[in-house]
Structures are given as C-alpha cells and as structure tokens.
Coordinates of C-alpha atoms in Angstrom, one line a residue:
R1 CA -93.1 -0.9 -112.5
D2 CA -92.0 -0.1 -108.9
D3 CA -90.4 3.4 -108.7
L4 CA -88.3 2.3 -105.7
V5 CA -86.4 -0.4 -107.6
N6 CA -83.0 0.5 -108.9
I7 CA -81.5 -2.3 -111.1
Q8 CA -78.7 -0.2 -112.8
D9 CA -75.8 -2.3 -111.5
S10 CA -77.5 -5.6 -112.1
V11 CA -75.5 -8.5 -113.5
D12 CA -78.0 -11.3 -113.9
M13 CA -81.6 -12.3 -113.3
T14 CA -83.6 -15.5 -112.9
I15 CA -87.4 -16.2 -112.7
D16 CA -89.5 -18.7 -110.8
G17 CA -92.8 -16.7 -110.9
S18 CA -90.9 -14.0 -109.1
I19 CA -88.0 -12.2 -110.7
Y20 CA -84.7 -12.3 -108.8
V21 CA -82.2 -9.6 -109.9
L22 CA -78.6 -10.1 -108.8
K23 CA -76.7 -6.9 -108.3
K24 CA -72.9 -6.5 -108.6
N25 CA -72.6 -5.9 -104.8
G26 CA -74.2 -9.2 -104.0
E27 CA -77.7 -7.8 -103.2
I28 CA -80.7 -9.7 -104.6
I29 CA -83.9 -7.8 -105.5
K30 CA -87.1 -9.8 -105.6
L31 CA -89.9 -8.6 -107.8
L32 CA -93.5 -10.0 -108.0
N33 CA -96.0 -8.6 -110.4
G34 CA -93.7 -5.7 -111.1
K35 CA -93.5 -4.7 -107.4
L36 CA -90.6 -4.9 -105.0
N37 CA -91.0 -7.9 -102.7
N38 CA -89.4 -8.3 -99.3
F39 CA -86.2 -10.4 -99.7
S40 CA -82.8 -10.2 -98.1
L41 CA -79.8 -12.5 -97.9
K42 CA -78.9 -13.6 -94.4
I43 CA -75.3 -13.7 -93.3
I44 CA -73.0 -15.4 -95.8
E45 CA -69.3 -15.8 -94.9
P46 CA -67.3 -14.5 -96.6
P47 CA -69.8 -12.0 -98.0
L48 CA -70.5 -12.1 -101.7
I49 CA -68.1 -10.0 -103.8
N50 CA -68.9 -9.4 -107.4
P51 CA -71.2 -12.4 -108.1
T52 CA -71.9 -12.9 -111.7
K53 CA -74.7 -15.4 -112.2
I54 CA -77.9 -16.4 -110.4
F55 CA -80.2 -19.4 -111.0
T56 CA -83.6 -20.7 -109.8
S57 CA -86.8 -21.8 -111.4
D58 CA -90.3 -22.8 -110.4
D59 CA -89.3 -26.4 -110.0
V60 CA -86.2 -25.7 -108.0
K61 CA -86.3 -25.1 -104.2
N62 CA -83.2 -23.0 -103.8
I63 CA -81.3 -20.1 -105.4
Y64 CA -77.8 -20.6 -106.7
I65 CA -75.2 -17.9 -107.0
L66 CA -71.9 -18.1 -108.9
E67 CA -69.2 -16.0 -107.4
P68 CA -65.8 -16.1 -109.2
G69 CA -64.0 -13.8 -106.7
N70 CA -64.3 -16.3 -103.9
K71 CA -64.1 -19.3 -106.2
R72 CA -67.5 -20.7 -105.2
V73 CA -71.2 -21.5 -105.8
V74 CA -73.4 -20.3 -103.0
I75 CA -76.8 -21.9 -102.3
V76 CA -79.5 -20.0 -100.4
D77 CA -83.2 -20.9 -99.9
K78 CA -85.9 -18.7 -101.3
D79 CA -86.2 -16.9 -98.0
G80 CA -82.5 -15.8 -98.2
N81 CA -81.1 -18.2 -95.7
F82 CA -77.6 -19.6 -96.4
I83 CA -77.7 -23.4 -97.1
K84 CA -74.3 -24.3 -98.4
Q85 CA -71.3 -23.3 -100.6
Y86 CA -69.0 -25.2 -102.9
S87 CA -65.6 -23.9 -103.5
S88 CA -62.3 -25.0 -105.0
E89 CA -58.9 -23.6 -105.7
K90 CA -59.4 -25.0 -109.2
F91 CA -62.2 -22.5 -109.7
N92 CA -59.7 -19.8 -110.9
N93 CA -61.8 -18.4 -113.8
L94 CA -65.5 -19.2 -113.2
K95 CA -67.6 -18.2 -116.2
D96 CA -70.9 -19.9 -115.9
F97 CA -72.9 -22.8 -114.3
I98 CA -75.9 -25.0 -114.6
V99 CA -77.8 -26.7 -111.8
L100 CA -79.6 -30.0 -112.1
E101 CA -81.3 -30.0 -108.7
K102 CA -83.3 -33.2 -109.3
E103 CA -80.1 -35.0 -110.3
K104 CA -78.3 -33.3 -107.4
R105 CA -75.6 -32.0 -109.7
I106 CA -73.9 -28.7 -110.4
Y107 CA -71.7 -28.1 -113.4
V108 CA -69.4 -25.1 -113.6
L109 CA -67.5 -23.7 -116.6
N110 CA -64.1 -22.7 -115.4
D111 CA -62.0 -21.1 -118.2
T112 CA -62.3 -23.9 -120.8
T113 CA -62.9 -26.8 -118.4
I114 CA -66.2 -28.1 -117.0
F115 CA -66.3 -29.4 -113.5
G116 CA -69.3 -31.4 -112.1
F117 CA -70.0 -32.1 -108.5
S118 CA -72.8 -33.5 -106.4
I119 CA -75.2 -31.4 -104.3
K120 CA -75.1 -32.9 -100.8

C-alpha cells in the first residue's frame, strides 16, 4: 500500500509478521501492515551480489540469505546486523536452501546435491 515502495526487481520474500522483500541488488525492504518499515543491512563483506533466496519466520530469530555468486549463506539479525556466513567452493550452483534453526542446521541444494551443515 505504500507508494514509496518499489519491488520491481525483487527476487524473493519471507514473512514473520513483517514482510521482507529481497531485491536483486541485495537490498531488503521490510513492510509492516503495508507500510515501509525502517530496515537496512549493515556492512557485509563481500557485499551481496545477486542473492536469490531469503528466509525467516515468526519462530526464527535471524534472517538467512542465499547468495550463489559468492557461494554462501549469509545470516543477519532482524535489525540488519551481520551475524555469520557459511561458504564453500563446493557451492558452485546453489539453487535453494532450508533452515532448521531449532535443530541448528542449514541444508542447501547445490545443483543436484544436498549439503547439510551445523549453525554455530
């Protein structure tokens, strides 16, 4: 509903009560009740380049971003602060991921292989 919101180059979204929209340039827009909510990612090195997926939910404390270009999963808190990243040279064709925060596990689909690793 907010006229200031432009989501034309969005690639994914996730909901935890607020709606987080991931844009192709790595920007995340946060909406609450249809209105733009103040949210910005703090410094992430290297910067996000063409991220493809975002995940959070109301029972998850962080936001998870899949970024195939830098072969990684990036974790930020819901204030936009960088927490951690997981990367591997084996992540040469990342397609999707799932986060089981309570079990402290992330699974990524890389081409036709599923890799699982612990969140530490």
